[in-house]
CSV table of N, CA and C in Angstrom, one decimal:
chain,number,residue,atom,x,y,z
Z,1,UNK,N,0.8,-1.2,0.0
Z,1,UNK,CA,0.0,0.0,0.0
Z,1,UNK,C,0.9,1.3,0.0
Z,2,UNK,N,2.1,1.1,0.4
Z,2,UNK,CA,3.0,2.3,0.5
Z,2,UNK,C,3.1,3.0,-0.9
Z,3,UNK,N,3.1,2.3,-2.0
Z,3,UNK,CA,3.2,2.9,-3.3
Z,3,UNK,C,2.0,3.7,-3.6
Z,4,UNK,N,0.8,3.4,-3.0
Z,4,UNK,CA,-0.4,4.1,-3.3
Z,4,UNK,C,-0.8,5.2,-2.2
Z,5,UNK,N,0.1,5.3,-1.2
Z,5,UNK,CA,-0.3,6.1,0.0
Z,5,UNK,C,-0.6,7.6,-0.5
Z,6,UNK,N,0.2,8.2,-1.2
Z,6,UNK,CA,-0.1,9.6,-1.6
Z,6,UNK,C,-1.4,9.7,-2.4
Z,7,UNK,N,-1.6,8.8,-3.3
Z,7,UNK,CA,-2.9,8.8,-4.0
Z,7,UNK,C,-4.1,8.6,-3.1
Z,8,UNK,N,-4.0,7.7,-2.2
Z,8,UNK,CA,-5.1,7.4,-1.3
Z,8,UNK,C,-5.3,8.7,-0.4
Z,9,UNK,N,-4.2,9.2,0.2
Z,9,UNK,CA,-4.3,10.4,1.0
Z,9,UNK,C,-5.0,11.6,0.3
Z,10,UNK,N,-4.6,11.8,-1.0
Z,10,UNK,CA,-5.2,12.9,-1.8
Z,10,UNK,C,-6.7,12.6,-2.0
Z,11,UNK,N,-7.0,11.4,-2.3
Z,11,UNK,CA,-8.4,11.1,-2.5
Z,11,UNK,C,-9.2,11.2,-1.2
Z,12,UNK,N,-8.7,10.8,-0.1
Z,12,UNK,CA,-9.4,11.0,1.2
Z,12,UNK,C,-9.6,12.4,1.5
Z,13,UNK,N,-8.5,13.2,1.3
Z,13,UNK,CA,-8.6,14.7,1.6
Z,13,UNK,C,-9.8,15.3,0.8
Z,14,UNK,N,-9.8,14.9,-0.5
Z,14,UNK,CA,-10.8,15.5,-1.4
Z,14,UNK,C,-12.2,15.0,-1.0
Z,15,UNK,N,-12.4,13.7,-0.8
Z,15,UNK,CA,-13.7,13.1,-0.5
Z,15,UNK,C,-14.2,13.6,0.8
Z,16,UNK,N,-13.3,13.7,1.8
Z,16,UNK,CA,-13.8,14.0,3.2
Z,16,UNK,C,-13.7,15.5,3.5
Z,17,UNK,N,-13.2,16.3,2.4
Z,17,UNK,CA,-13.0,17.7,2.6
Z,17,UNK,C,-12.1,18.1,3.8
Z,18,UNK,N,-11.0,17.4,3.9
Z,18,UNK,CA,-10.0,17.5,4.9
Z,18,UNK,C,-8.7,18.0,4.3
Z,19,UNK,N,-7.8,18.5,5.2
Z,19,UNK,CA,-6.5,18.9,4.7
Z,19,UNK,C,-5.8,17.6,4.4
Z,20,UNK,N,-4.8,17.7,3.5
Z,20,UNK,CA,-4.0,16.5,3.2
Z,20,UNK,C,-3.2,16.0,4.4
Z,21,UNK,N,-2.8,16.9,5.3
Z,21,UNK,CA,-2.1,16.5,6.6
Z,21,UNK,C,-3.1,15.7,7.5
Z,22,UNK,N,-4.3,16.1,7.6
Z,22,UNK,CA,-5.3,15.4,8.4
Z,22,UNK,C,-5.6,14.0,7.8
Z,23,UNK,N,-5.8,14.0,6.5
Z,23,UNK,CA,-6.1,12.7,5.8
Z,23,UNK,C,-4.9,11.8,5.9
Z,24,UNK,N,-3.7,12.3,5.8
Z,24,UNK,CA,-2.5,11.5,6.0
Z,24,UNK,C,-2.4,10.9,7.4
Z,25,UNK,N,-2.7,11.7,8.4
Z,25,UNK,CA,-2.7,11.2,9.8
Z,25,UNK,C,-3.7,10.1,10.0
Z,26,UNK,N,-4.9,10.3,9.4
Z,26,UNK,CA,-6.0,9.3,9.5
Z,26,UNK,C,-5.6,8.0,8.9
Z,27,UNK,N,-5.0,8.1,7.7
Z,27,UNK,CA,-4.6,7.0,6.9
Z,27,UNK,C,-3.5,6.2,7.7
Z,28,UNK,N,-2.5,6.9,8.1
Z,28,UNK,CA,-1.4,6.2,8.8
Z,28,UNK,C,-1.9,5.6,10.1
Z,29,UNK,N,-2.8,6.2,10.9
Z,29,UNK,CA,-3.3,5.6,12.1
Z,29,UNK,C,-4.1,4.4,11.8
Z,30,UNK,N,-4.9,4.5,10.7
Z,30,UNK,CA,-5.8,3.4,10.3
Z,30,UNK,C,-4.9,2.1,9.9
Z,31,UNK,N,-3.8,2.4,9.2
Z,31,UNK,CA,-3.0,1.3,8.8
Z,31,UNK,C,-2.4,0.6,10.0
Z,32,UNK,N,-2.1,1.3,11.1
Z,32,UNK,CA,-1.5,0.7,12.3
Z,32,UNK,C,-2.5,0.0,13.2
Z,33,UNK,N,-3.7,0.6,13.3
Z,33,UNK,CA,-4.6,0.1,14.3
Z,33,UNK,C,-5.8,-0.7,13.8
Z,34,UNK,N,-6.1,-0.7,12.5
Z,34,UNK,CA,-7.3,-1.3,12.0
Z,34,UNK,C,-7.0,-2.8,11.6
Z,35,UNK,N,-7.7,-3.7,12.1
Z,35,UNK,CA,-7.6,-5.1,11.8
Z,35,UNK,C,-9.0,-5.6,11.4
Z,36,UNK,N,-9.0,-6.5,10.4
Z,36,UNK,CA,-10.3,-7.1,10.0
Z,36,UNK,C,-10.1,-8.5,9.6
Z,37,UNK,N,-11.1,-9.3,9.8
Z,37,UNK,CA,-11.1,-10.7,9.4
Z,37,UNK,C,-12.2,-10.9,8.4
Z,38,UNK,N,-12.3,-12.1,7.9
Z,38,UNK,CA,-13.3,-12.4,6.8
Z,38,UNK,C,-14.7,-12.2,7.3
Z,39,UNK,N,-15.1,-12.6,8.5
Z,39,UNK,CA,-16.4,-12.5,9.0
Z,39,UNK,C,-16.7,-11.0,9.3
Z,40,UNK,N,-15.7,-10.3,9.8
Z,40,UNK,CA,-15.9,-8.8,10.0
Z,40,UNK,C,-16.1,-8.1,8.7
Z,41,UNK,N,-15.4,-8.4,7.6
Z,41,UNK,CA,-15.6,-7.8,6.3
Z,41,UNK,C,-17.1,-8.1,5.8
Z,42,UNK,N,-17.5,-9.3,6.0
Z,42,UNK,CA,-18.8,-9.7,5.5
Z,42,UNK,C,-19.9,-8.9,6.3
Z,43,UNK,N,-19.7,-8.7,7.6
Z,43,UNK,CA,-20.7,-8.0,8.4
Z,43,UNK,C,-20.7,-6.5,8.0
Z,44,UNK,N,-19.5,-5.9,7.7
Z,44,UNK,CA,-19.4,-4.5,7.2
Z,44,UNK,C,-20.2,-4.4,5.9
Z,45,UNK,N,-20.0,-5.3,5.0
Z,45,UNK,CA,-20.7,-5.2,3.7
Z,45,UNK,C,-22.2,-5.5,3.9
Z,46,UNK,N,-22.6,-6.4,4.8
Z,46,UNK,CA,-24.0,-6.6,5.0
Z,46,UNK,C,-24.6,-5.3,5.6
Z,47,UNK,N,-23.9,-4.6,6.5
Z,47,UNK,CA,-24.5,-3.4,7.1
Z,47,UNK,C,-24.6,-2.3,6.0
Z,48,UNK,N,-23.5,-2.2,5.1
Z,48,UNK,CA,-23.6,-1.3,4.0
Z,48,UNK,C,-24.8,-1.6,3.1
Z,49,UNK,N,-24.9,-2.8,2.7
Z,49,UNK,CA,-26.0,-3.2,1.8
Z,49,UNK,C,-27.4,-2.9,2.5
Z,50,UNK,N,-27.5,-3.2,3.8
Z,50,UNK,CA,-28.7,-2.9,4.5
Z,50,UNK,C,-29.1,-1.4,4.5
Z,51,UNK,N,-28.1,-0.6,4.4
Z,51,UNK,CA,-28.3,0.9,4.4
Z,51,UNK,C,-28.8,1.4,3.0
Z,52,UNK,N,-28.7,0.5,2.0
Z,52,UNK,CA,-29.1,0.9,0.7
Z,52,UNK,C,-30.5,0.5,0.3
Z,53,UNK,N,-31.0,1.0,-0.8
Z,53,UNK,CA,-32.4,0.6,-1.2
Z,53,UNK,C,-32.4,-0.9,-1.5
Z,54,UNK,N,-33.6,-1.5,-1.5
Z,54,UNK,CA,-33.8,-2.9,-1.8
Z,54,UNK,C,-33.3,-3.1,-3.3
Z,55,UNK,N,-32.7,-4.2,-3.5
Z,55,UNK,CA,-32.2,-4.5,-4.8
Z,55,UNK,C,-30.8,-4.0,-5.1
Z,56,UNK,N,-30.2,-3.3,-4.1
Z,56,UNK,CA,-28.8,-2.8,-4.3
Z,56,UNK,C,-27.9,-4.0,-4.1
Z,57,UNK,N,-26.9,-4.1,-5.0
Z,57,UNK,CA,-25.9,-5.1,-5.0
Z,57,UNK,C,-24.5,-4.6,-5.0
Z,58,UNK,N,-23.5,-5.4,-4.6
Z,58,UNK,CA,-22.1,-5.0,-4.7
Z,58,UNK,C,-21.4,-6.2,-5.4
Z,59,UNK,N,-20.5,-5.9,-6.3
Z,59,UNK,CA,-19.7,-6.9,-7.0
Z,59,UNK,C,-18.2,-6.7,-6.8
Z,60,UNK,N,-17.5,-7.7,-6.5
Z,60,UNK,CA,-16.0,-7.6,-6.4
Z,60,UNK,C,-15.5,-8.4,-7.6
Z,61,UNK,N,-14.7,-7.8,-8.4
Z,61,UNK,CA,-14.1,-8.4,-9.6
Z,61,UNK,C,-12.6,-8.6,-9.3
Z,62,UNK,N,-12.1,-9.8,-9.4
Z,62,UNK,CA,-10.7,-10.2,-9.2
Z,62,UNK,C,-10.1,-10.8,-10.4
Z,63,UNK,N,-9.2,-10.1,-11.1
Z,63,UNK,CA,-8.7,-10.6,-12.3
Z,63,UNK,C,-7.4,-11.4,-12.0
Z,64,UNK,N,-7.3,-12.5,-12.8
Z,64,UNK,CA,-6.1,-13.3,-12.7
Z,64,UNK,C,-5.8,-13.8,-11.3
Z,65,UNK,N,-6.8,-14.3,-10.6
Z,65,UNK,CA,-6.7,-14.8,-9.3
Z,65,UNK,C,-5.7,-16.0,-9.2
Z,66,UNK,N,-5.7,-16.8,-10.3
Z,66,UNK,CA,-4.8,-17.9,-10.4
Z,66,UNK,C,-3.3,-17.6,-10.2
Z,67,UNK,N,-2.9,-16.4,-10.7
Z,67,UNK,CA,-1.5,-16.0,-10.5
Z,67,UNK,C,-1.2,-15.6,-9.0
Z,68,UNK,N,-2.2,-15.1,-8.3
Z,68,UNK,CA,-2.1,-14.8,-6.9
Z,68,UNK,C,-2.1,-16.1,-6.1
Z,69,UNK,N,-3.0,-17.0,-6.3
Z,69,UNK,CA,-3.1,-18.2,-5.5
Z,69,UNK,C,-2.0,-19.2,-5.8
Z,70,UNK,N,-1.6,-19.3,-7.1
Z,70,UNK,CA,-0.6,-20.3,-7.4
Z,70,UNK,C,-0.9,-21.7,-6.8
Z,71,UNK,N,0.1,-22.2,-6.1
Z,71,UNK,CA,-0.1,-23.5,-5.5
Z,71,UNK,C,-0.5,-23.4,-4.0
Z,72,UNK,N,-0.9,-22.3,-3.5
Z,72,UNK,CA,-1.2,-22.1,-2.1
Z,72,UNK,C,-2.6,-22.4,-1.8
Z,73,UNK,N,-2.9,-23.6,-1.3
Z,73,UNK,CA,-4.2,-24.0,-1.0
Z,73,UNK,C,-4.9,-23.1,0.1
Z,74,UNK,N,-4.1,-22.6,1.0
Z,74,UNK,CA,-4.7,-21.7,2.0
Z,74,UNK,C,-5.3,-20.5,1.4
Z,75,UNK,N,-4.6,-19.9,0.4
Z,75,UNK,CA,-5.2,-18.7,-0.2
Z,75,UNK,C,-6.5,-19.1,-0.9
Z,76,UNK,N,-6.6,-20.2,-1.5
Z,76,UNK,CA,-7.8,-20.7,-2.2
Z,76,UNK,C,-8.9,-20.9,-1.2
Z,77,UNK,N,-8.6,-21.5,0.0
Z,77,UNK,CA,-9.5,-21.6,1.0
Z,77,UNK,C,-10.0,-20.3,1.6
Z,78,UNK,N,-9.1,-19.3,1.7
Z,78,UNK,CA,-9.5,-18.0,2.1
Z,78,UNK,C,-10.5,-17.3,1.1
Z,79,UNK,N,-10.2,-17.5,-0.2
Z,79,UNK,CA,-11.1,-16.9,-1.2
Z,79,UNK,C,-12.5,-17.6,-1.1
Z,80,UNK,N,-12.5,-18.9,-0.9
Z,80,UNK,CA,-13.7,-19.7,-0.8
Z,80,UNK,C,-14.5,-19.2,0.4
Z,81,UNK,N,-13.8,-19.0,1.6
Z,81,UNK,CA,-14.4,-18.6,2.8
Z,81,UNK,C,-15.0,-17.2,2.6
Z,82,UNK,N,-14.3,-16.3,2.0
Z,82,UNK,CA,-14.9,-15.0,1.7
Z,82,UNK,C,-16.2,-15.1,0.9
Z,83,UNK,N,-16.1,-15.8,-0.2
Z,83,UNK,CA,-17.3,-16.0,-1.0
Z,83,UNK,C,-18.5,-16.6,-0.2
Z,84,UNK,N,-18.2,-17.6,0.6
Z,84,UNK,CA,-19.2,-18.2,1.4
Z,84,UNK,C,-19.8,-17.3,2.5
Z,85,UNK,N,-18.9,-16.6,3.2
Z,85,UNK,CA,-19.4,-15.6,4.2
Z,85,UNK,C,-20.3,-14.5,3.6
Z,86,UNK,N,-19.8,-14.0,2.4
Z,86,UNK,CA,-20.6,-13.0,1.7
Z,86,UNK,C,-22.0,-13.5,1.3
Z,87,UNK,N,-22.0,-14.8,0.8
Z,87,UNK,CA,-23.2,-15.4,0.4
Z,87,UNK,C,-24.2,-15.6,1.5
Z,88,UNK,N,-23.6,-16.0,2.7
Z,88,UNK,CA,-24.4,-16.3,3.9
Z,88,UNK,C,-24.9,-15.0,4.5
Z,89,UNK,N,-24.1,-14.1,4.8
Z,89,UNK,CA,-24.4,-12.9,5.6
Z,89,UNK,C,-25.1,-11.8,4.7
Z,90,UNK,N,-24.8,-11.8,3.4
Z,90,UNK,CA,-25.3,-10.7,2.5
Z,90,UNK,C,-26.5,-11.3,1.7
Z,91,UNK,N,-26.8,-12.5,1.9
Z,91,UNK,CA,-28.0,-13.1,1.2
Z,91,UNK,C,-28.0,-12.9,-0.3
Z,92,UNK,N,-26.9,-13.1,-0.9
Z,92,UNK,CA,-26.8,-13.0,-2.4
Z,92,UNK,C,-26.7,-11.6,-2.9
Z,93,UNK,N,-26.5,-10.6,-2.1
Z,93,UNK,CA,-26.4,-9.2,-2.5
Z,93,UNK,C,-25.0,-8.8,-2.8
Z,94,UNK,N,-24.0,-9.7,-2.4
Z,94,UNK,CA,-22.6,-9.4,-2.6
Z,94,UNK,C,-22.0,-10.6,-3.5
Z,95,UNK,N,-21.4,-10.2,-4.5
Z,95,UNK,CA,-20.9,-11.2,-5.5
Z,95,UNK,C,-19.4,-11.1,-5.6
Z,96,UNK,N,-18.7,-12.2,-5.7
Z,96,UNK,CA,-17.3,-12.3,-6.0
Z,96,UNK,C,-17.1,-12.9,-7.4
Z,97,UNK,N,-16.5,-12.2,-8.3
Z,97,UNK,CA,-16.3,-12.8,-9.7
Z,97,UNK,C,-14.8,-12.8,-9.9
Z,98,UNK,N,-14.3,-13.9,-10.3
Z,98,UNK,CA,-12.8,-14.0,-10.5
Z,98,UNK,C,-12.6,-14.5,-11.9
Z,99,UNK,N,-11.4,-14.1,-12.4
Z,99,UNK,CA,-10.9,-14.7,-13.7
Z,99,UNK,C,-9.6,-15.3,-13.4
Z,100,UNK,N,-9.3,-16.3,-14.3
Z,100,UNK,CA,-8.0,-17.0,-14.2
Z,100,UNK,C,-7.7,-17.6,-15.5
Z,101,UNK,N,-6.5,-17.4,-16.1
Z,101,UNK,CA,-6.2,-18.2,-17.3
Z,101,UNK,C,-5.7,-19.6,-17.0
Z,102,UNK,N,-5.4,-19.8,-15.8
Z,102,UNK,CA,-5.0,-21.1,-15.4
Z,102,UNK,C,-6.1,-21.9,-14.8
Z,103,UNK,N,-6.1,-23.2,-14.9
Z,103,UNK,CA,-7.1,-24.1,-14.3
Z,103,UNK,C,-6.8,-24.1,-12.8
Z,104,UNK,N,-7.6,-23.4,-12.0
Z,104,UNK,CA,-7.3,-23.3,-10.6
Z,104,UNK,C,-7.3,-24.6,-9.9
Z,105,UNK,N,-8.2,-25.5,-10.2
Z,105,UNK,CA,-8.2,-26.9,-9.6
Z,105,UNK,C,-6.9,-27.6,-9.9
Z,106,UNK,N,-6.4,-27.5,-11.1
Z,106,UNK,CA,-5.1,-28.1,-11.4
Z,106,UNK,C,-3.9,-27.4,-10.7
Z,107,UNK,N,-4.0,-26.1,-10.5
Z,107,UNK,CA,-2.9,-25.4,-9.9
Z,107,UNK,C,-2.8,-25.8,-8.4
Z,108,UNK,N,-3.9,-26.0,-7.7
Z,108,UNK,CA,-3.8,-26.3,-6.3
Z,108,UNK,C,-3.9,-27.8,-6.0
Z,109,UNK,N,-4.0,-28.6,-7.1
Z,109,UNK,CA,-4.0,-30.1,-6.9
Z,109,UNK,C,-5.3,-30.6,-6.5
């Protein structure tokens, strides 16, 4: 995230109508103190979707997930858990769509 810090701080300052210094302090503090797990993410997204009109959806697009996962079965399980938690807690209102040029099943055995 370090390579995007300045861009994120600039966007935060603009979106929140704060000074860049204030946005930078908020960003740096959040990086140090904010922790989230899969269930926590799903709850945050459910709460977000509950605050929107009926029929509102959110879609996460992940390109070339096979390159990221490689032979790491734990990463594949994490992705599966995220999709399952979103499906369960968000009741079909949050979707995860991935692409991969590799056969993921073959990559992880």
